[in-house]
Short mmCIF file of C-alpha atoms and ligand atoms in Angstrom, two decimals:
data_model
loop_
_atom_site.label_atom_id
_atom_site.label_comp_id
_atom_site.label_asym_id
_atom_site.label_seq_id
_atom_site.Cartn_x
_atom_site.Cartn_y
_atom_site.Cartn_z
CA THR Y 1 -7.37 -39.20 -20.47
CA ARG Y 2 -6.41 -41.85 -18.03
CA GLU Y 3 -8.28 -42.69 -14.87
CA GLN Y 4 -6.83 -41.31 -11.66
CA ALA Y 5 -6.92 -43.62 -8.68
CA TYR Y 6 -6.94 -40.60 -6.35
CA PRO Y 7 -8.29 -37.13 -7.02
CA PRO Y 8 -5.82 -34.24 -7.20
CA ILE Y 9 -5.04 -32.60 -3.87
CA LEU Y 10 -4.60 -28.85 -3.53
CA SER Y 11 -2.99 -27.41 -0.42
CA VAL Y 12 -2.08 -23.91 0.68
CA TYR Y 13 0.38 -23.35 3.58
CA PRO Y 14 -0.35 -21.41 5.66
CA SER Y 15 -3.97 -21.16 4.66
CA ARG Y 16 -4.47 -18.42 7.26
CA ALA Y 17 -1.78 -15.73 7.21
CA LEU Y 18 -1.00 -12.04 7.37
CA VAL Y 19 -1.34 -10.29 4.00
CA ASP Y 20 2.41 -9.72 3.82
CA GLU Y 21 3.28 -13.39 4.53
CA ALA Y 22 4.20 -15.65 1.62
CA PHE Y 23 2.23 -18.87 1.10
CA LYS Y 24 3.00 -22.13 -0.67
CA VAL Y 25 0.44 -23.54 -3.10
CA LEU Y 26 0.92 -27.20 -3.98
CA VAL Y 27 -1.04 -29.52 -6.29
CA GLU Y 28 -0.41 -33.26 -5.97
CA ASN Y 29 -1.84 -36.45 -7.44
CA LEU Y 30 -2.01 -35.17 -11.00
CA PRO Y 31 -0.89 -37.34 -13.90
CA PRO Y 32 2.73 -36.48 -14.86
CA GLY Y 33 3.10 -33.86 -17.59
CA CYS Y 34 -0.48 -32.66 -17.09
CA PRO Y 35 -1.37 -29.05 -18.03
CA VAL Y 36 -3.33 -27.31 -15.27
CA THR Y 37 -4.37 -23.77 -14.41
CA VAL Y 38 -4.05 -22.56 -10.83
CA HIS Y 39 -6.62 -19.83 -10.29
CA SER Y 40 -7.38 -17.41 -7.47
CA LEU Y 41 -10.70 -15.65 -7.03
CA HIS Y 42 -11.67 -12.94 -4.55
CA LEU Y 43 -15.01 -11.25 -4.06
CA SER Y 44 -14.29 -7.72 -2.80
CA GLU Y 45 -16.30 -5.88 -0.16
CA ASP Y 46 -17.79 -3.73 -2.92
CA ASP Y 47 -18.96 -6.92 -4.69
CA ASN Y 48 -16.50 -7.13 -7.54
CA TYR Y 49 -14.71 -10.31 -8.53
CA TRP Y 50 -10.94 -10.20 -8.85
CA GLU Y 51 -8.94 -13.08 -10.32
CA ALA Y 52 -5.42 -14.21 -11.16
CA TYR Y 53 -4.14 -17.42 -12.71
CA GLY Y 54 -1.04 -19.22 -13.93
CA HIS Y 55 -0.54 -22.08 -16.38
CA TYR Y 56 1.55 -25.00 -15.13
CA ILE Y 57 2.58 -28.49 -16.23
CA SER Y 58 2.90 -31.15 -13.56
CA ASP Y 59 6.29 -32.79 -13.03
CA HIS Y 60 7.14 -36.50 -13.25
CA ARG Y 61 5.61 -37.07 -9.80
CA GLY Y 62 2.38 -35.40 -10.87
CA SER Y 63 2.95 -32.27 -8.72
CA VAL Y 64 2.84 -28.53 -9.28
CA SER Y 65 4.40 -26.18 -6.76
CA VAL Y 66 3.50 -22.55 -7.39
CA SER Y 67 6.44 -21.37 -5.28
CA GLU Y 68 9.00 -23.44 -7.24
CA ASP Y 69 7.58 -24.01 -10.72
CA VAL Y 70 7.27 -21.76 -13.71
CA SER Y 71 3.98 -20.37 -14.97
CA PHE Y 72 3.91 -20.52 -18.78
CA GLY Y 73 1.03 -18.06 -19.13
CA GLY Y 74 -1.79 -16.31 -17.33
CA THR Y 75 -1.90 -13.08 -15.35
CA TYR Y 76 1.76 -13.69 -14.43
CA THR Y 77 4.53 -15.82 -15.92
CA GLY Y 78 7.74 -17.33 -14.61
CA LYS Y 79 8.53 -18.47 -11.09
CA GLU Y 80 6.29 -16.24 -8.99
CA PRO Y 81 5.36 -17.72 -5.61
CA MET Y 82 2.87 -14.89 -4.90
CA GLY Y 83 1.65 -14.15 -8.43
CA LEU Y 84 -1.80 -15.49 -7.51
CA LEU Y 85 -2.18 -12.47 -5.23
CA TRP Y 86 -0.25 -9.58 -6.72
CA SER Y 87 -1.58 -10.15 -10.23
CA LEU Y 88 -5.22 -10.19 -9.10
CA ARG Y 89 -7.30 -7.99 -11.40
CA PRO Y 90 -10.99 -7.40 -11.98
CA VAL Y 91 -12.61 -10.23 -13.97
CA PRO Y 92 -13.34 -9.40 -17.63
CA GLY Y 93 -16.42 -7.20 -18.00
CA SER Y 94 -15.89 -5.37 -14.66
CA ARG Y 95 -16.25 -1.59 -14.29
CA GLN Y 96 -13.19 0.50 -15.11
CA GLY Y 97 -11.07 2.07 -12.41
CA LEU Y 98 -11.74 -0.43 -9.61
CA ARG Y 99 -9.48 -0.53 -6.61
CA LEU Y 100 -9.17 -3.43 -4.19
CA ARG Y 101 -9.12 -2.17 -0.65
CA LYS Y 102 -10.05 -3.88 2.58
CA MET Y 103 -12.22 -1.55 4.65
CA ASN Y 104 -13.22 -4.02 7.36
CA VAL Y 105 -9.93 -5.21 8.79
CA CYS Y 106 -11.66 -7.35 11.44
CA THR Y 107 -12.39 -9.96 8.78
CA PRO Y 108 -9.83 -11.58 6.50
CA MET Y 109 -9.56 -11.17 2.76
CA LEU Y 110 -10.86 -14.52 1.47
CA VAL Y 111 -9.14 -15.95 -1.59
CA ASN Y 112 -10.49 -19.06 -3.24
CA ILE Y 113 -7.63 -20.95 -4.88
CA SER Y 114 -8.57 -23.67 -7.33
CA VAL Y 115 -6.89 -25.95 -9.83
CA HIS Y 116 -8.41 -26.62 -13.24
CA CYS Y 117 -7.68 -29.13 -15.97
CA GLY Y 118 -5.90 -27.59 -19.01
CA HIS Y 119 -4.64 -24.09 -19.68
CA LEU Y 120 -7.71 -21.92 -19.30
CA VAL Y 121 -7.92 -18.19 -19.93
CA GLU Y 122 -11.60 -17.51 -19.29
CA ALA Y 123 -14.93 -18.84 -18.06
CA PHE Y 124 -13.44 -20.20 -14.86
CA ARG Y 125 -16.76 -20.07 -13.13
CA ASP Y 126 -18.34 -22.39 -15.71
CA GLN Y 127 -15.80 -25.10 -14.91
CA THR Y 128 -15.84 -27.50 -12.04
CA PRO Y 129 -12.34 -27.28 -10.56
CA LEU Y 130 -10.30 -30.40 -9.80
CA ALA Y 131 -9.92 -29.04 -6.25
CA SER Y 132 -10.25 -25.75 -4.39
CA VAL Y 133 -9.14 -24.25 -1.07
CA LEU Y 134 -10.31 -21.11 0.68
CA THR Y 135 -7.44 -19.10 2.19
CA GLU Y 136 -7.56 -16.25 4.68
CA ARG Y 137 -5.34 -13.19 4.40
CA TRP Y 138 -5.37 -10.94 7.47
CA TYR Y 139 -4.26 -7.39 8.20
CA MET Y 140 -4.80 -7.90 11.93
CA ALA Y 141 -2.68 -10.59 13.58
CA PRO Y 142 -4.35 -12.61 16.35
CA GLY Y 143 -4.53 -10.48 19.50
CA VAL Y 144 -4.27 -7.07 17.80
CA LYS Y 145 -6.83 -4.71 19.35
CA ARG Y 146 -8.83 -2.20 17.31
CA ILE Y 147 -10.14 0.91 19.08
CA ASP Y 148 -12.25 3.71 17.61
CA ILE Y 149 -10.82 7.12 18.49
CA ARG Y 150 -13.40 9.89 18.65
CA GLU Y 151 -11.90 11.98 21.47
CA ARG Y 152 -10.76 15.62 21.10
CA GLY Y 153 -12.57 15.94 17.75
CA MET Y 154 -10.47 13.18 16.19
CA ARG Y 155 -11.67 10.57 13.79
CA GLY Y 156 -9.29 7.66 13.71
CA THR Y 157 -8.67 4.05 14.65
CA LEU Y 158 -5.97 2.86 16.99
CA PHE Y 159 -4.44 -0.60 16.60
CA ILE Y 160 -2.54 -2.13 19.51
CA PRO Y 161 -0.22 -5.14 19.17
CA PRO Y 162 -0.73 -8.12 21.46
CA GLY Y 163 1.48 -8.37 24.52
CA PRO Y 164 2.33 -6.26 27.56
CA GLY Y 165 4.22 -3.50 25.73
CA PRO Y 166 5.44 -0.86 25.89
CA PHE Y 167 5.48 -0.41 22.12
CA PRO Y 168 6.67 2.26 19.76
CA GLY Y 169 3.92 4.22 18.03
CA LEU Y 170 3.06 5.41 14.53
CA LEU Y 171 0.69 7.97 13.11
CA ASP Y 172 -0.55 6.62 9.75
CA LEU Y 173 -1.72 9.13 7.11
CA TRP Y 174 -3.20 8.26 3.72
CA GLY Y 175 -3.55 10.58 0.77
CA GLY Y 176 -5.89 12.97 -0.95
CA GLY Y 177 -8.56 10.36 -1.65
CA GLY Y 178 -9.69 10.91 1.93
CA GLY Y 179 -11.66 8.63 4.22
CA LEU Y 180 -10.52 6.43 7.07
CA LEU Y 181 -8.23 3.70 5.75
CA GLU Y 182 -7.20 1.19 8.37
CA HIS Y 183 -5.48 -1.65 6.55
CA ARG Y 184 -1.88 -0.43 6.77
CA ALA Y 185 -2.18 0.64 10.40
CA ALA Y 186 -3.65 -2.77 11.26
CA LEU Y 187 -0.73 -4.48 9.54
CA LEU Y 188 1.80 -2.23 11.28
CA ALA Y 189 0.26 -3.18 14.63
CA SER Y 190 0.66 -6.82 13.61
CA HIS Y 191 4.38 -6.00 13.40
CA GLY Y 192 4.60 -4.47 16.87
CA PHE Y 193 3.73 -0.78 16.44
CA VAL Y 194 0.81 0.94 18.13
CA SER Y 195 -0.65 2.59 15.01
CA LEU Y 196 -3.25 5.28 14.59
CA ALA Y 197 -5.01 5.47 11.22
CA LEU Y 198 -6.22 9.04 11.05
CA GLU Y 199 -8.96 10.44 8.87
CA TYR Y 200 -8.32 14.04 7.88
CA LEU Y 201 -10.31 14.43 4.68
CA THR Y 202 -13.82 13.23 4.20
CA SER Y 203 -14.17 10.99 1.20
CA GLY Y 204 -15.49 12.79 -1.87
CA GLU Y 205 -14.57 16.27 -0.66
CA ILE Y 206 -11.97 18.19 -2.60
CA PRO Y 207 -8.99 18.10 -0.27
CA THR Y 208 -7.68 21.35 1.02
CA ALA Y 209 -4.05 22.16 1.54
CA ARG Y 210 -4.99 24.60 4.29
CA LEU Y 211 -4.56 21.74 6.65
CA ASP Y 212 -4.92 22.28 10.32
CA TYR Y 213 -1.63 21.05 11.76
CA ASN Y 214 -2.98 21.29 15.24
CA TYR Y 215 -5.26 18.36 14.41
CA PHE Y 216 -2.27 16.16 13.52
CA GLU Y 217 -0.31 17.25 16.58
CA LYS Y 218 -3.26 16.27 18.76
CA ALA Y 219 -3.44 12.89 17.05
CA PHE Y 220 0.30 12.40 17.58
CA ASN Y 221 -0.16 13.23 21.26
CA ILE Y 222 -2.96 10.68 21.61
CA ILE Y 223 -0.49 7.99 20.55
CA GLN Y 224 2.32 9.38 22.67
CA ASP Y 225 0.11 9.59 25.78
CA HIS Y 226 -1.16 6.02 25.44
CA PRO Y 227 -0.07 3.97 28.46
CA LEU Y 228 1.29 1.17 26.22
CA VAL Y 229 3.45 3.52 24.13
CA THR Y 230 7.04 4.60 24.81
CA PRO Y 231 6.51 8.37 24.51
CA ASP Y 232 9.78 9.22 22.76
CA ARG Y 233 9.40 6.44 20.20
CA VAL Y 234 6.59 7.65 17.97
CA GLY Y 235 7.01 8.08 14.21
CA ILE Y 236 4.86 9.22 11.30
CA PHE Y 237 4.03 7.25 8.15
CA GLY Y 238 2.55 9.14 5.20
CA LEU Y 239 1.63 8.46 1.60
CA SER Y 240 1.08 11.16 -1.04
CA LEU Y 241 -0.82 14.04 0.60
CA GLY Y 242 -0.13 12.24 3.90
CA SER Y 243 3.58 12.73 3.15
CA PHE Y 244 3.03 16.44 2.59
CA VAL Y 245 1.50 16.60 6.07
CA THR Y 246 4.36 14.52 7.46
CA PHE Y 247 7.02 16.80 5.90
CA ASN Y 248 5.31 19.85 7.39
CA LEU Y 249 5.17 18.27 10.83
CA ALA Y 250 8.76 17.01 10.67
CA ALA Y 251 10.16 20.37 9.52
CA LYS Y 252 7.94 22.89 11.29
CA SER Y 253 6.16 21.56 14.33
CA THR Y 254 7.26 23.01 17.63
CA ILE Y 255 4.78 20.83 19.51
CA ILE Y 256 5.75 17.29 18.49
CA ASN Y 257 9.03 15.50 17.87
CA PRO Y 258 8.55 12.49 15.63
CA ARG Y 259 11.34 9.98 16.15
CA CYS Y 260 11.45 9.05 12.45
CA CYS Y 261 9.24 9.38 9.35
CA VAL Y 262 8.45 7.14 6.39
CA CYS Y 263 7.04 8.82 3.29
CA ILE Y 264 5.80 7.07 0.17
CA SER Y 265 5.32 9.05 -3.06
CA GLY Y 266 5.58 12.31 -1.18
CA PHE Y 267 5.54 15.91 -2.28
CA HIS Y 268 6.81 18.92 -0.36
CA CYS Y 269 5.49 21.65 -2.68
CA HIS Y 270 1.79 22.28 -2.84
CA PRO Y 271 1.30 26.05 -3.05
CA TYR Y 272 -2.47 25.78 -3.58
CA ARG Y 273 -5.44 26.04 -1.29
CA SER Y 274 -6.98 22.87 -2.72
CA MET Y 275 -6.47 20.14 -5.29
CA GLY Y 276 -9.19 21.91 -7.30
CA GLU Y 277 -7.09 25.09 -7.36
CA MET Y 278 -4.04 23.09 -8.38
CA ILE Y 279 -5.97 21.71 -11.36
CA GLN Y 280 -7.46 25.09 -12.34
CA THR Y 281 -4.04 26.75 -12.20
CA ASN Y 282 -2.35 24.05 -14.26
CA LEU Y 283 -4.99 22.97 -16.77
CA ASN Y 284 -2.43 23.19 -19.58
CA LYS Y 285 -0.29 20.64 -17.76
CA LEU Y 286 -3.11 18.19 -17.07
CA HIS Y 287 -2.71 15.40 -19.61
CA VAL Y 288 -4.74 12.31 -20.36
CA ASP Y 289 -3.58 8.98 -21.75
CA GLU Y 290 -5.18 6.97 -24.57
CA ASN Y 291 -7.89 5.74 -22.16
CA ASN Y 292 -8.70 9.28 -21.02
CA TYR Y 293 -7.12 8.59 -17.62
CA GLN Y 294 -5.79 11.78 -16.04
CA ILE Y 295 -2.05 12.25 -15.66
CA TRP Y 296 -1.30 14.79 -12.94
CA ARG Y 297 2.47 14.48 -12.88
CA ASP Y 298 3.36 17.55 -14.92
CA MET Y 299 1.23 19.85 -12.77
CA SER Y 300 3.97 19.69 -10.14
CA LEU Y 301 6.77 20.50 -12.60
CA PRO Y 302 9.02 22.37 -12.66
CA ILE Y 303 9.67 22.19 -8.94
CA PRO Y 304 9.87 25.78 -7.69
CA SER Y 305 13.30 26.93 -6.57
CA ASP Y 306 11.67 29.57 -4.33
CA ILE Y 307 11.84 28.08 -0.84
CA SER Y 308 8.74 29.98 0.27
CA LYS Y 309 6.72 27.78 -2.11
CA LYS Y 310 7.78 24.52 -0.48
CA VAL Y 311 8.48 22.90 2.85
CA ASP Y 312 12.03 23.71 3.95
CA MET Y 313 13.23 20.14 4.28
CA GLY Y 314 16.58 21.32 5.67
CA LYS Y 315 14.71 21.85 8.93
CA ILE Y 316 13.90 18.19 9.56
CA LYS Y 317 15.20 16.86 12.85
CA CYS Y 318 14.61 13.13 12.56
CA PRO Y 319 15.54 10.27 10.17
CA LEU Y 320 13.38 10.19 7.07
CA LEU Y 321 12.86 7.32 4.62
CA LEU Y 322 11.55 8.29 1.18
CA VAL Y 323 10.10 5.58 -1.06
CA CYS Y 324 9.09 6.41 -4.62
CA GLY Y 325 8.60 5.07 -8.11
CA HIS Y 326 10.09 6.26 -11.40
CA ASP Y 327 6.76 5.63 -13.13
CA ASP Y 328 4.66 7.71 -10.74
CA GLN Y 329 2.15 9.45 -13.03
CA SER Y 330 0.40 11.50 -10.32
CA TYR Y 331 3.44 13.27 -8.90
CA PRO Y 332 7.04 13.49 -10.11
CA ALA Y 333 8.04 11.58 -6.98
CA VAL Y 334 11.67 10.93 -7.90
CA GLU Y 335 12.33 14.57 -8.93
CA LEU Y 336 10.65 15.74 -5.72
CA ALA Y 337 12.78 13.35 -3.66
CA GLU Y 338 15.92 14.67 -5.36
CA ASP Y 339 14.86 18.23 -4.54
CA ILE Y 340 14.29 17.21 -0.92
CA ALA Y 341 17.72 15.54 -0.87
CA GLN Y 342 19.36 18.77 -2.07
CA MET Y 343 17.76 20.79 0.71
CA VAL Y 344 18.69 18.18 3.32
CA HIS Y 345 22.25 18.12 1.95
CA ALA Y 346 22.55 21.92 1.97
CA ALA Y 347 21.56 21.85 5.64
CA GLY Y 348 24.32 19.31 6.35
CA LYS Y 349 21.82 16.61 7.31
CA ASP Y 350 22.52 13.87 4.76
CA HIS Y 351 22.71 11.37 7.61
CA LEU Y 352 18.98 11.86 8.25
CA LEU Y 353 17.82 10.92 4.75
CA THR Y 354 17.37 7.51 3.09
CA LYS Y 355 15.91 7.34 -0.42
CA VAL Y 356 14.66 4.23 -2.17
CA PHE Y 357 13.64 4.52 -5.84
CA TYR Y 358 12.04 1.79 -7.93
CA HIS Y 359 11.76 1.45 -11.71
CA GLY Y 360 8.42 0.54 -13.29
CA THR Y 361 6.71 1.58 -10.07
CA GLY Y 362 3.75 3.93 -9.71
CA HIS Y 363 2.30 6.18 -7.02
CA MET Y 364 0.22 3.70 -5.02
CA ILE Y 365 2.86 1.66 -3.24
CA GLU Y 366 0.86 -0.58 -0.92
CA PRO Y 367 1.92 -3.43 1.40
CA PRO Y 368 3.25 -6.59 -0.33
CA TYR Y 369 1.08 -8.73 -2.59
CA SER Y 370 -1.61 -6.04 -2.85
CA PRO Y 371 -2.80 -6.09 -6.45
CA HIS Y 372 -1.40 -3.35 -8.64
CA PHE Y 373 -3.93 -0.84 -9.96
CA ARG Y 374 -2.51 1.36 -12.66
CA ALA Y 375 -5.50 3.72 -12.73
CA THR Y 376 -8.51 4.05 -10.44
CA THR Y 377 -11.54 6.23 -9.94
CA PHE Y 378 -10.64 9.24 -7.82
CA MET Y 379 -12.91 11.67 -5.98
CA ALA Y 380 -15.97 9.55 -6.70
CA LYS Y 381 -18.44 12.42 -6.40
CA THR Y 382 -17.09 14.48 -9.28
CA LYS Y 383 -19.02 14.28 -12.55
CA PRO Y 384 -18.00 13.03 -14.98
CA LYS Y 385 -16.10 10.35 -13.13
CA VAL Y 386 -12.35 10.97 -13.03
CA ILE Y 387 -9.96 8.05 -13.41
CA LEU Y 388 -6.46 8.91 -12.27
CA LEU Y 389 -3.40 7.21 -13.67
CA TRP Y 390 -1.13 6.20 -10.79
CA GLY Y 391 1.39 4.42 -13.00
CA GLY Y 392 3.58 1.37 -12.59
CA GLN Y 393 3.88 -1.94 -14.42
CA THR Y 394 2.39 -4.88 -12.57
CA LYS Y 395 5.51 -7.02 -12.09
CA PRO Y 396 8.09 -4.35 -11.13
CA HIS Y 397 5.47 -2.48 -9.09
CA SER Y 398 4.68 -5.64 -7.13
CA ASP Y 399 8.37 -6.36 -6.60
CA ALA Y 400 8.76 -2.80 -5.30
CA GLN Y 401 5.86 -3.27 -2.88
CA GLU Y 402 7.52 -6.39 -1.47
CA ASP Y 403 11.02 -4.91 -1.27
CA SER Y 404 10.00 -1.50 0.08
CA TRP Y 405 7.89 -3.04 2.84
CA LYS Y 406 10.92 -5.00 4.08
CA LYS Y 407 12.99 -1.82 4.05
CA ILE Y 408 10.24 0.18 5.77
CA LEU Y 409 9.83 -2.39 8.55
CA ALA Y 410 13.62 -2.58 9.01
CA PHE Y 411 13.84 1.24 9.16
CA LEU Y 412 11.03 1.42 11.73
CA GLN Y 413 12.53 -1.42 13.75
CA HIS Y 414 15.88 0.33 13.77
CA HIS Y 415 14.69 3.81 14.70
CA LEU Y 416 11.74 2.98 16.93
CA TYR Y 417 13.00 -0.16 18.68
CA SER Y 418 16.77 -0.54 18.53
CA THR Y 419 18.44 2.85 18.50
CA PRO Y 420 18.99 4.64 21.80
CA ASN Y 421 17.22 7.97 21.99
CA PRO Y 422 19.70 10.75 21.12
CA ARG Y 423 17.63 13.19 23.18
CA ALA Y 424 17.46 11.04 26.31
CA LYS Y 425 19.17 12.51 29.37
CA MET Y 426 21.59 9.90 30.68
C1 NAG F 501 -14.17 -21.89 -4.82
O1 NAG F 501 -14.31 -21.83 -6.23
C2 NAG F 501 -14.77 -23.03 -6.83
C3 NAG F 501 -14.88 -22.77 -8.32
O2 NAG F 501 -13.70 -22.29 -8.84
C4 NAG F 501 -16.12 -23.44 -6.28
O3 NAG F 501 -16.47 -24.70 -6.82
C5 NAG F 501 -16.04 -23.51 -4.76
O4 NAG F 501 -17.31 -23.75 -4.23
C6 NAG F 501 -15.50 -22.20 -4.20
N1 NAG F 501 -15.35 -22.32 -2.76
C7 NAG F 501 -15.85 -21.43 -1.90
C8 NAG F 501 -15.71 -21.74 -0.46
O5 NAG F 501 -16.37 -20.39 -2.28
#
């Protein structure tokens, strides 16, 4: 090895960014044609290490640019500017079924990016890197305000964008895993929407489908009544069970009028009082894969033709964006979306529906660059521990997360900011 007059330099631009912003990782001052590994390491809030890495060879100037050069091996290959984030996975020897999720959105996700000599595949922590940089990934943009909502029996968190307003609003509903998840609402506020992350199931409890719609209508009204919100520009964003709630509100509520809805991996049939009842009723359709991960998908098939067993989607009154993956192993999301489309069509409301389907994509479609988890522990209090298969292949799933987020933001921009209100009295 030859002596280097200057040590290698690693830079990340921007080193402080929103989670959905791309960064550029550049290594300079290497010898030309030098094999290096660019590695990212993150210690999660639940104290697990996640890592990703790519193998590169420096060019004739002794540089490696992760956004322009090809990775020849690692947790991702090819030209993948953001592979160091979306291919993050638990380090070898970690517990099974981990999920990476930021619970405290007031602090950034810290990612330590380092460059190592040679093409390494393991024992990164035993090596002294050539250089390293700590980068910050934020859900909350500077100036976003976070407010605990505990009024009127609610449990939620409101995020308010910086600036004088008024802003459009969004009610943000997560799925059957329960708990108060704030990260998406925080990110939506960073993009100009007053967003309320609402808890409606306590973590660990078996979710019930006998949901109290009044609770959601009250939450919607809290957003609508906020002095910084334009009252007729409030939408609903739901994922999984949150979509089921959204469909019910959009089709049935006589109290609220969402301006538009976004639903990821949604289902509109759930004729059970609880998830437990769904499982008991359909035990013969509950499958497991070779790792003993539970596959729920078939429990929702065939989709009932009897309208009394599902939400009558022909009754929706506002634009609806459906996002789903062909490899969803928890719910047959694409078949469900097609069934919804038929009902919307039969009601002569095709103009209200937009569907986006992705191949190789699972149930848990998160904001861009979130690591893909194919299976995670679900309902942590059940014994033995249940690991649910969500589905998706890492690369197409990550591409879908990036593409769908752009489409979701464009849809929300269009319906909550740009379009005149059809109901406004001129
Ligand atoms: C980043 O990781 C490298 C090892 O890969 C370590 O030497 C360095 O101290 C870490 N930096 C921080 C701020 O944790």
